Amino acid sequence: AEALINVQDSNGMSALMFATKEGNHRCMCALLEASVALDLTDVDGWTALMFSCSTNNTLCCRTLLEAGADVSILVTTKLVMRG
């Protein structure tokens, strides 16, 4: 059976977003190796890259950028710091 690695919860959070938000680089890398979607957005328009930046996790940020995360995606809702 194929794993559903891009499933999002009711808030639009994906496994990659949870991994980057928590700074779990090992989990994030496993998801990237499984070809997870990099640029999904949650209900507020946040991406995994935005979550890693909001927690100042340079290792996760660098890894996502090297994997091809889109830096041009903008948050379209009111900006509220999350973490």
GROMACS .gro file of C-alpha atoms in nm:
model
   83
    1ALA     CA    1   0.000   0.000   0.000
    2GLU     CA    2   0.121   0.347  -0.087
    3ALA     CA    3   0.171   0.587   0.205
    4LEU     CA    4  -0.024   0.912   0.194
    5ILE     CA    5   0.261   1.148   0.284
    6ASN     CA    6   0.086   1.460   0.156
    7VAL     CA    7  -0.234   1.427   0.358
    8GLN     CA    8  -0.329   1.747   0.541
    9ASP     CA    9  -0.529   1.779   0.862
   10SER     CA   10  -0.829   2.010   0.910
   11ASN     CA   11  -0.591   2.306   0.951
   12GLY     CA   12  -0.404   2.216   0.635
   13MET     CA   13  -0.098   2.090   0.824
   14SER     CA   14   0.103   1.821   0.648
   15ALA     CA   15   0.359   1.581   0.792
   16LEU     CA   16   0.637   1.797   0.646
   17MET     CA   17   0.495   2.107   0.815
   18PHE     CA   18   0.478   1.930   1.151
   19ALA     CA   19   0.834   1.801   1.111
   20THR     CA   20   0.975   2.143   1.025
   21LYS     CA   21   0.770   2.322   1.291
   22GLU     CA   22   0.914   2.085   1.552
   23GLY     CA   23   1.264   2.106   1.406
   24ASN     CA   24   1.274   1.733   1.336
   25HIS     CA   25   1.536   1.731   1.060
   26ARG     CA   26   1.562   1.352   1.050
   27CYS     CA   27   1.187   1.311   0.990
   28MET     CA   28   1.191   1.596   0.739
   29CYS     CA   29   1.471   1.428   0.542
   30ALA     CA   30   1.284   1.096   0.539
   31LEU     CA   31   0.979   1.274   0.398
   32LEU     CA   32   1.191   1.450   0.135
   33GLU     CA   33   1.344   1.117   0.031
   34ALA     CA   34   0.988   0.986  -0.015
   35SER     CA   35   0.914   1.277  -0.253
   36VAL     CA   36   0.682   1.471  -0.023
   37ALA     CA   37   0.519   1.784  -0.169
   38LEU     CA   38   0.734   2.079  -0.061
   39ASP     CA   39   0.499   2.370  -0.110
   40LEU     CA   40   0.163   2.271   0.034
   41THR     CA   41   0.000   2.551   0.233
   42ASP     CA   42  -0.204   2.535   0.551
   43VAL     CA   43  -0.529   2.727   0.604
   44ASP     CA   44  -0.330   3.046   0.677
   45GLY     CA   45  -0.112   3.010   0.368
   46TRP     CA   46   0.199   2.890   0.554
   47THR     CA   47   0.440   2.641   0.395
   48ALA     CA   48   0.691   2.407   0.559
   49LEU     CA   49   0.964   2.658   0.471
   50MET     CA   50   0.777   2.933   0.654
   51PHE     CA   51   0.744   2.714   0.964
   52SER     CA   52   1.115   2.635   0.965
   53CYS     CA   53   1.201   3.004   0.923
   54SER     CA   54   0.963   3.106   1.203
   55THR     CA   55   1.151   2.880   1.445
   56ASN     CA   56   1.494   2.996   1.322
   57ASN     CA   57   1.590   2.643   1.225
   58THR     CA   58   1.863   2.711   0.972
   59LEU     CA   59   1.932   2.342   0.908
   60CYS     CA   60   1.569   2.273   0.813
   61CYS     CA   61   1.552   2.596   0.610
   62ARG     CA   62   1.869   2.513   0.418
   63THR     CA   63   1.753   2.157   0.351
   64LEU     CA   64   1.415   2.272   0.221
   65LEU     CA   65   1.577   2.534  -0.001
   66GLU     CA   66   1.823   2.280  -0.141
   67ALA     CA   67   1.527   2.047  -0.209
   68GLY     CA   68   1.361   2.321  -0.414
   69ALA     CA   69   1.109   2.483  -0.179
   70ASP     CA   70   0.942   2.782  -0.342
   71VAL     CA   71   1.054   3.108  -0.177
   72SER     CA   72   0.806   3.316  -0.377
   73ILE     CA   73   0.493   3.188  -0.198
   74LEU     CA   74   0.339   3.467   0.007
   75VAL     CA   75   0.106   3.445   0.305
   76THR     CA   76  -0.227   3.593   0.202
   77THR     CA   77  -0.385   3.609   0.548
   78LYS     CA   78  -0.301   3.844   0.836
   79LEU     CA   79   0.053   3.767   0.948
   80VAL     CA   80   0.061   3.623   1.297
   81MET     CA   81   0.382   3.478   1.441
   82ARG     CA   82   0.339   3.109   1.504
   83GLY     CA   83   0.562   2.854   1.657
   0.00000   0.00000   0.00000
